[in-house]
PDB file of C-alpha atoms in Angstrom:
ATOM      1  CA  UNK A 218       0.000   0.000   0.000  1.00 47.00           C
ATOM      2  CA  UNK A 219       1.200   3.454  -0.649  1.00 54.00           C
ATOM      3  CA  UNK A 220      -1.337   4.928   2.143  1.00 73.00           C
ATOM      4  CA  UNK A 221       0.591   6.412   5.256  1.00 77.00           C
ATOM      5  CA  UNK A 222       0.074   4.482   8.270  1.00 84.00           C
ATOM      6  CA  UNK A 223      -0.253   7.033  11.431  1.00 87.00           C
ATOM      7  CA  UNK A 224       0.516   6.211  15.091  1.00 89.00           C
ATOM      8  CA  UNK A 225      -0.668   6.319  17.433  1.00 94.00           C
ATOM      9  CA  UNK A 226      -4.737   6.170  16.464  1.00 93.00           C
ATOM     10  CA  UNK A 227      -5.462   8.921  19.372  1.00 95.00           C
ATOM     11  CA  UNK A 228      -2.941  11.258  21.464  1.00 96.00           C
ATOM     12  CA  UNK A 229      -5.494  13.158  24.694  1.00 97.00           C
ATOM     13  CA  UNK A 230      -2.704  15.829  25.843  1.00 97.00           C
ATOM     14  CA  UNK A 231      -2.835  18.691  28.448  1.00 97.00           C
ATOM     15  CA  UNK A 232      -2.693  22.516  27.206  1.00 97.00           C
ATOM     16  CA  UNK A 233       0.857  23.501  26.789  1.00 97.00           C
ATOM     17  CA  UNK A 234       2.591  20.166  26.495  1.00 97.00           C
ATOM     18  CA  UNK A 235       4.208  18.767  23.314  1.00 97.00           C
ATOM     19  CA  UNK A 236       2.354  16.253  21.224  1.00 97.00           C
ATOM     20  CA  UNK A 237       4.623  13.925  18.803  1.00 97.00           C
ATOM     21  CA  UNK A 238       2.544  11.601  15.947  1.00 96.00           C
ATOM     22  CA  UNK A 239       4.323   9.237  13.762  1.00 96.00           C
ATOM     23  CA  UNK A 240       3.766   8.168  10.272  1.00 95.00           C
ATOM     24  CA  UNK A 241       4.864   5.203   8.076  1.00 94.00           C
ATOM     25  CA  UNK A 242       5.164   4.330   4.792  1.00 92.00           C
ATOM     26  CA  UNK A 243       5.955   1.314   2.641  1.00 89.00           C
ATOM     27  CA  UNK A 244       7.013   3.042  -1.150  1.00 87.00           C
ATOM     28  CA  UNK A 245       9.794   5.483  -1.554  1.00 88.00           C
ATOM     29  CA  UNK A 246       8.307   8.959  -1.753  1.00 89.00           C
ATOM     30  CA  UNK A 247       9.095  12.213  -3.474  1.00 88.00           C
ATOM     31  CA  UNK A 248       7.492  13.968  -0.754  1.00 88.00           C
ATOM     32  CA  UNK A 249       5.608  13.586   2.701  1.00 92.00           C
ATOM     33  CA  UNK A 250       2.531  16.237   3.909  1.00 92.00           C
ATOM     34  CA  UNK A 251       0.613  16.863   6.829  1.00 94.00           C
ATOM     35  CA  UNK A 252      -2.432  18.269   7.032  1.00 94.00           C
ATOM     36  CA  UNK A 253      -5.035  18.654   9.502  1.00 95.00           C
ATOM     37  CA  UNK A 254      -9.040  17.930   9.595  1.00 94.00           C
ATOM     38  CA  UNK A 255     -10.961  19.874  12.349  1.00 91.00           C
ATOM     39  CA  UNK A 256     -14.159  17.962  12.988  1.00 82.00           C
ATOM     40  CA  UNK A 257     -16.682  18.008   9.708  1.00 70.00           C
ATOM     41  CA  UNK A 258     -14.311  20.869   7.635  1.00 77.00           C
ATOM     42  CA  UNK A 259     -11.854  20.226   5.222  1.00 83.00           C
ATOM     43  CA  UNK A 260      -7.972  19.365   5.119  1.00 90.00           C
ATOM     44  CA  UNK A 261      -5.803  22.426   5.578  1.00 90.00           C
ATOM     45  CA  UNK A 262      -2.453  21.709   4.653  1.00 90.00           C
ATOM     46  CA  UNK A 263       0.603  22.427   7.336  1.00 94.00           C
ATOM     47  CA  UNK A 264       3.767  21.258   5.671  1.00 93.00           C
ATOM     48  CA  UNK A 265       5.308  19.358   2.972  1.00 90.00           C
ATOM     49  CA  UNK A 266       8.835  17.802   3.195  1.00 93.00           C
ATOM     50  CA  UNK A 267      10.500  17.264  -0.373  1.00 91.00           C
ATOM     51  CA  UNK A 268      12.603  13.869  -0.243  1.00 92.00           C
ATOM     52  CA  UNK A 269      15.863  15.268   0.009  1.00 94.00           C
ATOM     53  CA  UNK A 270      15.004  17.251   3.338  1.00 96.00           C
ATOM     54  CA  UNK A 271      15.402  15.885   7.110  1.00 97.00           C
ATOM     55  CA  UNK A 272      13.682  18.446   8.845  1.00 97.00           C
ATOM     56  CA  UNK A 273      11.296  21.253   9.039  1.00 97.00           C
ATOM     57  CA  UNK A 274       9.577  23.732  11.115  1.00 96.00           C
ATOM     58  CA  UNK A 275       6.631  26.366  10.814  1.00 94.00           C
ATOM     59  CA  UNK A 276       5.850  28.081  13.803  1.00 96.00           C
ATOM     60  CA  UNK A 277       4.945  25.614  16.259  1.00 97.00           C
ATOM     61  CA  UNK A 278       5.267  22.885  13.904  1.00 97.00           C
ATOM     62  CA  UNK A 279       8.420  20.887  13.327  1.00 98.00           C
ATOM     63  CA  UNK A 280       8.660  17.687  11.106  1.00 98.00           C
ATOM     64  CA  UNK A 281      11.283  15.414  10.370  1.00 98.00           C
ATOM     65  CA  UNK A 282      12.037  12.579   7.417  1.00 97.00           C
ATOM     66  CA  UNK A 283      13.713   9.618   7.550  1.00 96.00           C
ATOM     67  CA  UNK A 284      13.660   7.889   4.321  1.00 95.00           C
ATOM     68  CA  UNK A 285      15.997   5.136   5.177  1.00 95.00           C
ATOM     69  CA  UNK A 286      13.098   4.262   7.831  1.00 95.00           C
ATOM     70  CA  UNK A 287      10.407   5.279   5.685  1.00 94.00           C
ATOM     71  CA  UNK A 288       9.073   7.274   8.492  1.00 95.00           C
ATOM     72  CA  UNK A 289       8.272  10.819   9.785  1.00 96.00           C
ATOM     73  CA  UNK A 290       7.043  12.436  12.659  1.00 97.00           C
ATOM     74  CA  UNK A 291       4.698  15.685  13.222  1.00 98.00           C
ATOM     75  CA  UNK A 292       5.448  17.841  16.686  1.00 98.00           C
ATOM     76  CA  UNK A 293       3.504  20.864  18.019  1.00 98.00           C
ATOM     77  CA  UNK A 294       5.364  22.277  20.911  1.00 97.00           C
ATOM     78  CA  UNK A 295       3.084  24.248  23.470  1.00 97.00           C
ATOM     79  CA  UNK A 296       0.077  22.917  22.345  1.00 97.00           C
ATOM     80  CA  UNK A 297      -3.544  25.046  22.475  1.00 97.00           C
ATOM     81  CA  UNK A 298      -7.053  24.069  22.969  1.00 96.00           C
ATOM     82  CA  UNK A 299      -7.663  24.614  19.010  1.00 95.00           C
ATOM     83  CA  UNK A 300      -4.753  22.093  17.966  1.00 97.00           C
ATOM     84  CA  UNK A 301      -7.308  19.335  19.001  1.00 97.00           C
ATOM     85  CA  UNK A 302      -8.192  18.246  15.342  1.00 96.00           C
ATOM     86  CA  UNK A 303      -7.059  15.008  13.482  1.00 96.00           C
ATOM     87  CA  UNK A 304      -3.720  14.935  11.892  1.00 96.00           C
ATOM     88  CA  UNK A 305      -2.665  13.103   7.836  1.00 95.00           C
ATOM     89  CA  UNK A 306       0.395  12.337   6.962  1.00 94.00           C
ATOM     90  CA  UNK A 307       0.531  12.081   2.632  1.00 92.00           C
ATOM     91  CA  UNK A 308       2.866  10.496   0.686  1.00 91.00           C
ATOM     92  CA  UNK A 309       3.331  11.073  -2.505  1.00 85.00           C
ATOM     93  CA  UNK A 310       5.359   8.427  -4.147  1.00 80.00           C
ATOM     94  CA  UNK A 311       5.234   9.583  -8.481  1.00 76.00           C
ATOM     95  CA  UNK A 312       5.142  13.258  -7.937  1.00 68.00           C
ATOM     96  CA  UNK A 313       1.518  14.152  -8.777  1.00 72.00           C
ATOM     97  CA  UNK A 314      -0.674  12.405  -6.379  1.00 78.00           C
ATOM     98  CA  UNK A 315      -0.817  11.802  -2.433  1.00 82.00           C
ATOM     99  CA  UNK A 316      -2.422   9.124  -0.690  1.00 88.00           C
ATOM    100  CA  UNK A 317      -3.419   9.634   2.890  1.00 91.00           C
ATOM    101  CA  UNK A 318      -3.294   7.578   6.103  1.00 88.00           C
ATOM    102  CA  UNK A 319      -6.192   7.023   8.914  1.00 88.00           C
ATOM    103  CA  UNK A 320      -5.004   9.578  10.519  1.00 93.00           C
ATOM    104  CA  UNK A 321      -4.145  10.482  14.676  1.00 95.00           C
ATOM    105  CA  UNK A 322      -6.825  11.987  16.548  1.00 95.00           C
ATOM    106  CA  UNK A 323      -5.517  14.615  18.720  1.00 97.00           C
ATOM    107  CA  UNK A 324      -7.512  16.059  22.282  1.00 97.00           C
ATOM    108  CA  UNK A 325      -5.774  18.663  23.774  1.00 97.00           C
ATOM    109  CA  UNK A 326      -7.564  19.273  27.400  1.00 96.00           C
ATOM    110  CA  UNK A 327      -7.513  23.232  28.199  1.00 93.00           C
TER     111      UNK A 327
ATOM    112  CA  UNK B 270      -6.688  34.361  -3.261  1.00 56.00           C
ATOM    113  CA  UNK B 271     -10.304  32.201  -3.015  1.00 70.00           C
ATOM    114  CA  UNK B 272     -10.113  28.920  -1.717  1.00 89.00           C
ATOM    115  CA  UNK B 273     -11.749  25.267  -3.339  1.00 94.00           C
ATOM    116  CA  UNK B 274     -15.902  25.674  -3.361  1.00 95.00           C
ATOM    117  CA  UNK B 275     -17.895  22.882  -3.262  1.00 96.00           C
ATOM    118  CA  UNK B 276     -21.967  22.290  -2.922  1.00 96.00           C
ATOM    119  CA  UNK B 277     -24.031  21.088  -1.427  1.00 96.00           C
ATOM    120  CA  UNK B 278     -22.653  21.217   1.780  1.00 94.00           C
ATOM    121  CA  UNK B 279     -24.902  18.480   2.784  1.00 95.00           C
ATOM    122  CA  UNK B 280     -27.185  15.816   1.351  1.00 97.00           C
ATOM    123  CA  UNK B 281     -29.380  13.152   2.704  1.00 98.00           C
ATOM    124  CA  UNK B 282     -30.846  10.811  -0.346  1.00 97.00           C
ATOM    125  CA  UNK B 283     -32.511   7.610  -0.277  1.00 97.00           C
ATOM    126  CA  UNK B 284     -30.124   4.511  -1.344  1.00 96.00           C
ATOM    127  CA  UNK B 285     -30.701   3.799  -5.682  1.00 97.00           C
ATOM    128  CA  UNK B 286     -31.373   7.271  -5.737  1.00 97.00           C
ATOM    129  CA  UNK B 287     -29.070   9.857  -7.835  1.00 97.00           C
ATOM    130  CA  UNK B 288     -26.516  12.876  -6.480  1.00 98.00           C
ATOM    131  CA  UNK B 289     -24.725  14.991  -7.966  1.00 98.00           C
ATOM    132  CA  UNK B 290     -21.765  17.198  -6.040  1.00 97.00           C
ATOM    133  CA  UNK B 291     -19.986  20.402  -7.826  1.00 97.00           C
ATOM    134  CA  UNK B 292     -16.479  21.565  -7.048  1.00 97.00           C
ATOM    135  CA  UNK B 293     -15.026  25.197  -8.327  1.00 96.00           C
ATOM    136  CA  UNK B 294     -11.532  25.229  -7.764  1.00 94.00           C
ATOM    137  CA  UNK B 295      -9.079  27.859  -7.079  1.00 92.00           C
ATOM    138  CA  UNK B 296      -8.072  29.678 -10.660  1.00 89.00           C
ATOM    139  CA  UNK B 297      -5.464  28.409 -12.203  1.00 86.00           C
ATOM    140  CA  UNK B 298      -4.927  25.511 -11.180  1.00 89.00           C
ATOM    141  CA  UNK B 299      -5.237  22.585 -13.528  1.00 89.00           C
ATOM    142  CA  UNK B 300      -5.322  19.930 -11.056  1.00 91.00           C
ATOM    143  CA  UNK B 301      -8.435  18.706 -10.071  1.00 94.00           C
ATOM    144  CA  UNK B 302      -8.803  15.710  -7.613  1.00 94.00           C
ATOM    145  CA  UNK B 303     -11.811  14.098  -6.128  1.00 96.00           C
ATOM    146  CA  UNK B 304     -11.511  12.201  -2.495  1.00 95.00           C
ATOM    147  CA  UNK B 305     -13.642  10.097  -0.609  1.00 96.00           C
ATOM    148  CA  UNK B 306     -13.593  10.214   3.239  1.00 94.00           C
ATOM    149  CA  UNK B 307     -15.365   7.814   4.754  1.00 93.00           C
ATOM    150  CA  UNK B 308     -16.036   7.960   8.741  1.00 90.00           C
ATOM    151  CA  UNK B 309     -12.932   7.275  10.480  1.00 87.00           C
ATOM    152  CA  UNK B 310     -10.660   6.851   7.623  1.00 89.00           C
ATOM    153  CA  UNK B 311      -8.210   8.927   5.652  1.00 91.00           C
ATOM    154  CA  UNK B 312      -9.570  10.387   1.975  1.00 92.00           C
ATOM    155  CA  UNK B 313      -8.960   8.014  -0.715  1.00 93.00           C
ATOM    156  CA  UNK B 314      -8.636   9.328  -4.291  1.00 92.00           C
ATOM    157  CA  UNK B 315     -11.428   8.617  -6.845  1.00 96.00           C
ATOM    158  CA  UNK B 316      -9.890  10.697  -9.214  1.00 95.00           C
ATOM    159  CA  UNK B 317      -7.511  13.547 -11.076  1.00 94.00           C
ATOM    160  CA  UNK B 318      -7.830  15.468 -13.532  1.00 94.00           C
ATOM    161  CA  UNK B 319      -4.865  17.392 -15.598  1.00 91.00           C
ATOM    162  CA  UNK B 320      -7.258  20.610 -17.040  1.00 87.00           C
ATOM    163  CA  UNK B 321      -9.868  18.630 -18.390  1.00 84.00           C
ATOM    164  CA  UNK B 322      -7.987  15.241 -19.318  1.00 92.00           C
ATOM    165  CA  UNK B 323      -8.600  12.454 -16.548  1.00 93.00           C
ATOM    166  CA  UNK B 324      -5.359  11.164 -15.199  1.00 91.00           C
ATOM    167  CA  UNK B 325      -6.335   8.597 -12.666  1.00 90.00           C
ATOM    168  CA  UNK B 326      -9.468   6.946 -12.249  1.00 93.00           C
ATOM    169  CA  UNK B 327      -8.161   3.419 -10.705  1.00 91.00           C
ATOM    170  CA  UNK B 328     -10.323   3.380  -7.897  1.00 91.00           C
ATOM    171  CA  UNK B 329     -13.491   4.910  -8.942  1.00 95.00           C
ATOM    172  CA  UNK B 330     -16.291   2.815  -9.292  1.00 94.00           C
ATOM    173  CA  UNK B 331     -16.946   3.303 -12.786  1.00 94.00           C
ATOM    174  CA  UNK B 332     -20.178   1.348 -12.460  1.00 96.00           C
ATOM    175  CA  UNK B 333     -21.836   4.210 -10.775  1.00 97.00           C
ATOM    176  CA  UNK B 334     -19.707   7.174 -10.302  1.00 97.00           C
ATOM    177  CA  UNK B 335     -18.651   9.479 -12.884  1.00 97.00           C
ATOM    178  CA  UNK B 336     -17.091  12.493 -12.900  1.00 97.00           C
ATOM    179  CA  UNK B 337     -16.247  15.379 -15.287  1.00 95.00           C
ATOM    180  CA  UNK B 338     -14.364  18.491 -15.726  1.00 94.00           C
ATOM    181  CA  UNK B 339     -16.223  21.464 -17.768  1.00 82.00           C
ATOM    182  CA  UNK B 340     -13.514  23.334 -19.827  1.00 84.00           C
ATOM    183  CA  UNK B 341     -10.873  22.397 -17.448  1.00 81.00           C
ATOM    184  CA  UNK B 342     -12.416  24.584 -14.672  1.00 90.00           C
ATOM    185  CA  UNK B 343     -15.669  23.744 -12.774  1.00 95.00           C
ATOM    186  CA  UNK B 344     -16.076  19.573 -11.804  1.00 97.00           C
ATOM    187  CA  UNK B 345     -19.005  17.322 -11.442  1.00 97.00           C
ATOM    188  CA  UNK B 346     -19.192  14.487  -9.174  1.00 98.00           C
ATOM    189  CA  UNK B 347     -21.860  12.219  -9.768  1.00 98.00           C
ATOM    190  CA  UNK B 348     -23.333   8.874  -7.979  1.00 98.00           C
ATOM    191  CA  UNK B 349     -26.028   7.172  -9.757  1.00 97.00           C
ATOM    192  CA  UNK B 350     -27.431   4.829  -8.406  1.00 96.00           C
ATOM    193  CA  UNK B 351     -25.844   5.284  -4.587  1.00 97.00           C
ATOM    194  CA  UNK B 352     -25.452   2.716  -2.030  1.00 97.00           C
ATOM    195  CA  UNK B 353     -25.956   2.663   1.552  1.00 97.00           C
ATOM    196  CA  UNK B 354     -22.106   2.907   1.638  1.00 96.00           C
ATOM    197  CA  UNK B 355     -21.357   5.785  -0.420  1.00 97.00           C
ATOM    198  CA  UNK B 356     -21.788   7.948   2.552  1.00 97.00           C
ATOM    199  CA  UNK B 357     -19.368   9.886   3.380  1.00 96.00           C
ATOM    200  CA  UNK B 358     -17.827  13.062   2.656  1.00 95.00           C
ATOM    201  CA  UNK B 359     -16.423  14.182  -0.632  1.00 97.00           C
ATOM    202  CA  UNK B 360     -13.324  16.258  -0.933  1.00 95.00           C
ATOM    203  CA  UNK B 361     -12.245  18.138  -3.904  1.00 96.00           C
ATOM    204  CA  UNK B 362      -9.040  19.581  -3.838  1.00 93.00           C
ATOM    205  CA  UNK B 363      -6.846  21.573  -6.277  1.00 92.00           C
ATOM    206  CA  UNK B 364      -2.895  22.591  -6.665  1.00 88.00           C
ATOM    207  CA  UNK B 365      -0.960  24.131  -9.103  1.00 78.00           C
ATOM    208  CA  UNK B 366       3.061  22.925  -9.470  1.00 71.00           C
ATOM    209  CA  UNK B 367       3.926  24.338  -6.996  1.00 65.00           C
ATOM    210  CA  UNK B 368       2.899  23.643  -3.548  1.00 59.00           C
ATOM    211  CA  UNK B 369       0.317  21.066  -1.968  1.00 65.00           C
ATOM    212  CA  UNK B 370      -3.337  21.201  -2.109  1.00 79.00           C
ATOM    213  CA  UNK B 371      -5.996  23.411  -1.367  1.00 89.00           C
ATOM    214  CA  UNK B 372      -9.286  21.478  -0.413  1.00 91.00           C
ATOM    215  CA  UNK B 373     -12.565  22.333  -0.447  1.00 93.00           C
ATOM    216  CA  UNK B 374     -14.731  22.086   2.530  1.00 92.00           C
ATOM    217  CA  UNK B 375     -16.364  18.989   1.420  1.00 94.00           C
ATOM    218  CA  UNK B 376     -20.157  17.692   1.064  1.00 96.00           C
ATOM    219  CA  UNK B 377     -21.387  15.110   3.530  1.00 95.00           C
ATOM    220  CA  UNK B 378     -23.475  12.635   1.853  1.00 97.00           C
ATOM    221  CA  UNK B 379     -25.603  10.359   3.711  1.00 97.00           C
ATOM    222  CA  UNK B 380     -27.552   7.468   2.249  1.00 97.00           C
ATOM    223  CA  UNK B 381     -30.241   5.962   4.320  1.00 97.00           C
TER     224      UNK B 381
END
């Protein structure tokens, strides 16, 4: 499968604390995405990380790559009552299309 | 710039019964895509378009769902006849070369 496999399922953090979620893939990749899904809207994108890149960071948002593990990982430092939402990774593995995981459902408790 | 429109927002229909969903994407770009997100799951592609060309259409159900892109702008999503487990929301997104998707809000579709 070329689908992004996210872990864990559901993180329930306090306000403030970091929250770390994990995605895995099977195919090599051009590049990785994450979005996020508030309940019932759309996807907003947050960041896309080319193939050739280990890490990076918007705002409170850092992600890293490892390709030789086929793996990357989504962190929100000092996390907020509106960062509860549910969290994609998307792989893209040709160049032109992305395929999404099941996604980590994250609570943040104010 | 204006973001990926879609209608309805909602729709309730009986199962055999027709739907159609509409998707306006952001100007300029020529991608189109069509996603289905079923409860719980990630969106899985039904399928691209490149202007008005279809590039991928693997995993729509061509036995009842077509799609089509007017002039390589507006796109039509249609179900015909639906099943009790076509419900579920459908994304449309756009992107241009270079960088991401946009998506729309979606339309929640729920056959009873």
């Amino acid at each position: 499968s070329q689908q992004g496999e996210e872990d864990p399922q559901a993180l329930s953090i306090q306000e403030g604390e970091n929250a770390t979620m994990n995605c895995s893939y099977k195919t090599s990749i051009n590049n990785l995405q994450w979005y996020r899904q508030n309940s019932g809207r759309g996807l907003v994108h947050l960041i896309l990380i080319r193939s050739n890149e280990r890490e990076k960071h918007s705002g409170r948002l850092r992600v890293t790559l490892d390709t030789s593990k086929k793996s990357s990982s989504l962190l929100i430092t000092a996390s907020r009552a509106a960062d509860t939402a549910s969290y994609f990774c998307a792989t893209d593995p040709t160049g032109n299309q992305f395929y999404f995981g099941t996604g980590t459902s994250l609570t943040v408790i104010p | 710039e204006a973001g990926v429109a879609q209608s309805p927002r909602y729709k309730i229909i009986e199962k055999r019964q027709s739907v159609a969903f509409w998707c306006n994407p952001i100007s300029g770009h020529a991608t189109l895509y069509w996603y289905q997100q079923i409860l719980g799951q990630g969106p899985k592609l039904l399928i691209q378009f490149q202007n008005n060309g279809v590039v991928d259409d693997s995993q729509l159900p061509k036995d009842r769902f077509s799609a089509e892109r007017l002039k390589g702008v507006d796109s039509t999503l249609k179900i015909q006849p639906a099943k009790l487990e076509d419900s579920a929301v459908y994304l449309c997104a756009s992107s241009s070369e270079t960088y991401g998707y946009t998506f729309g809000s979606g339309t929640r579709l729920t056959v009873v």
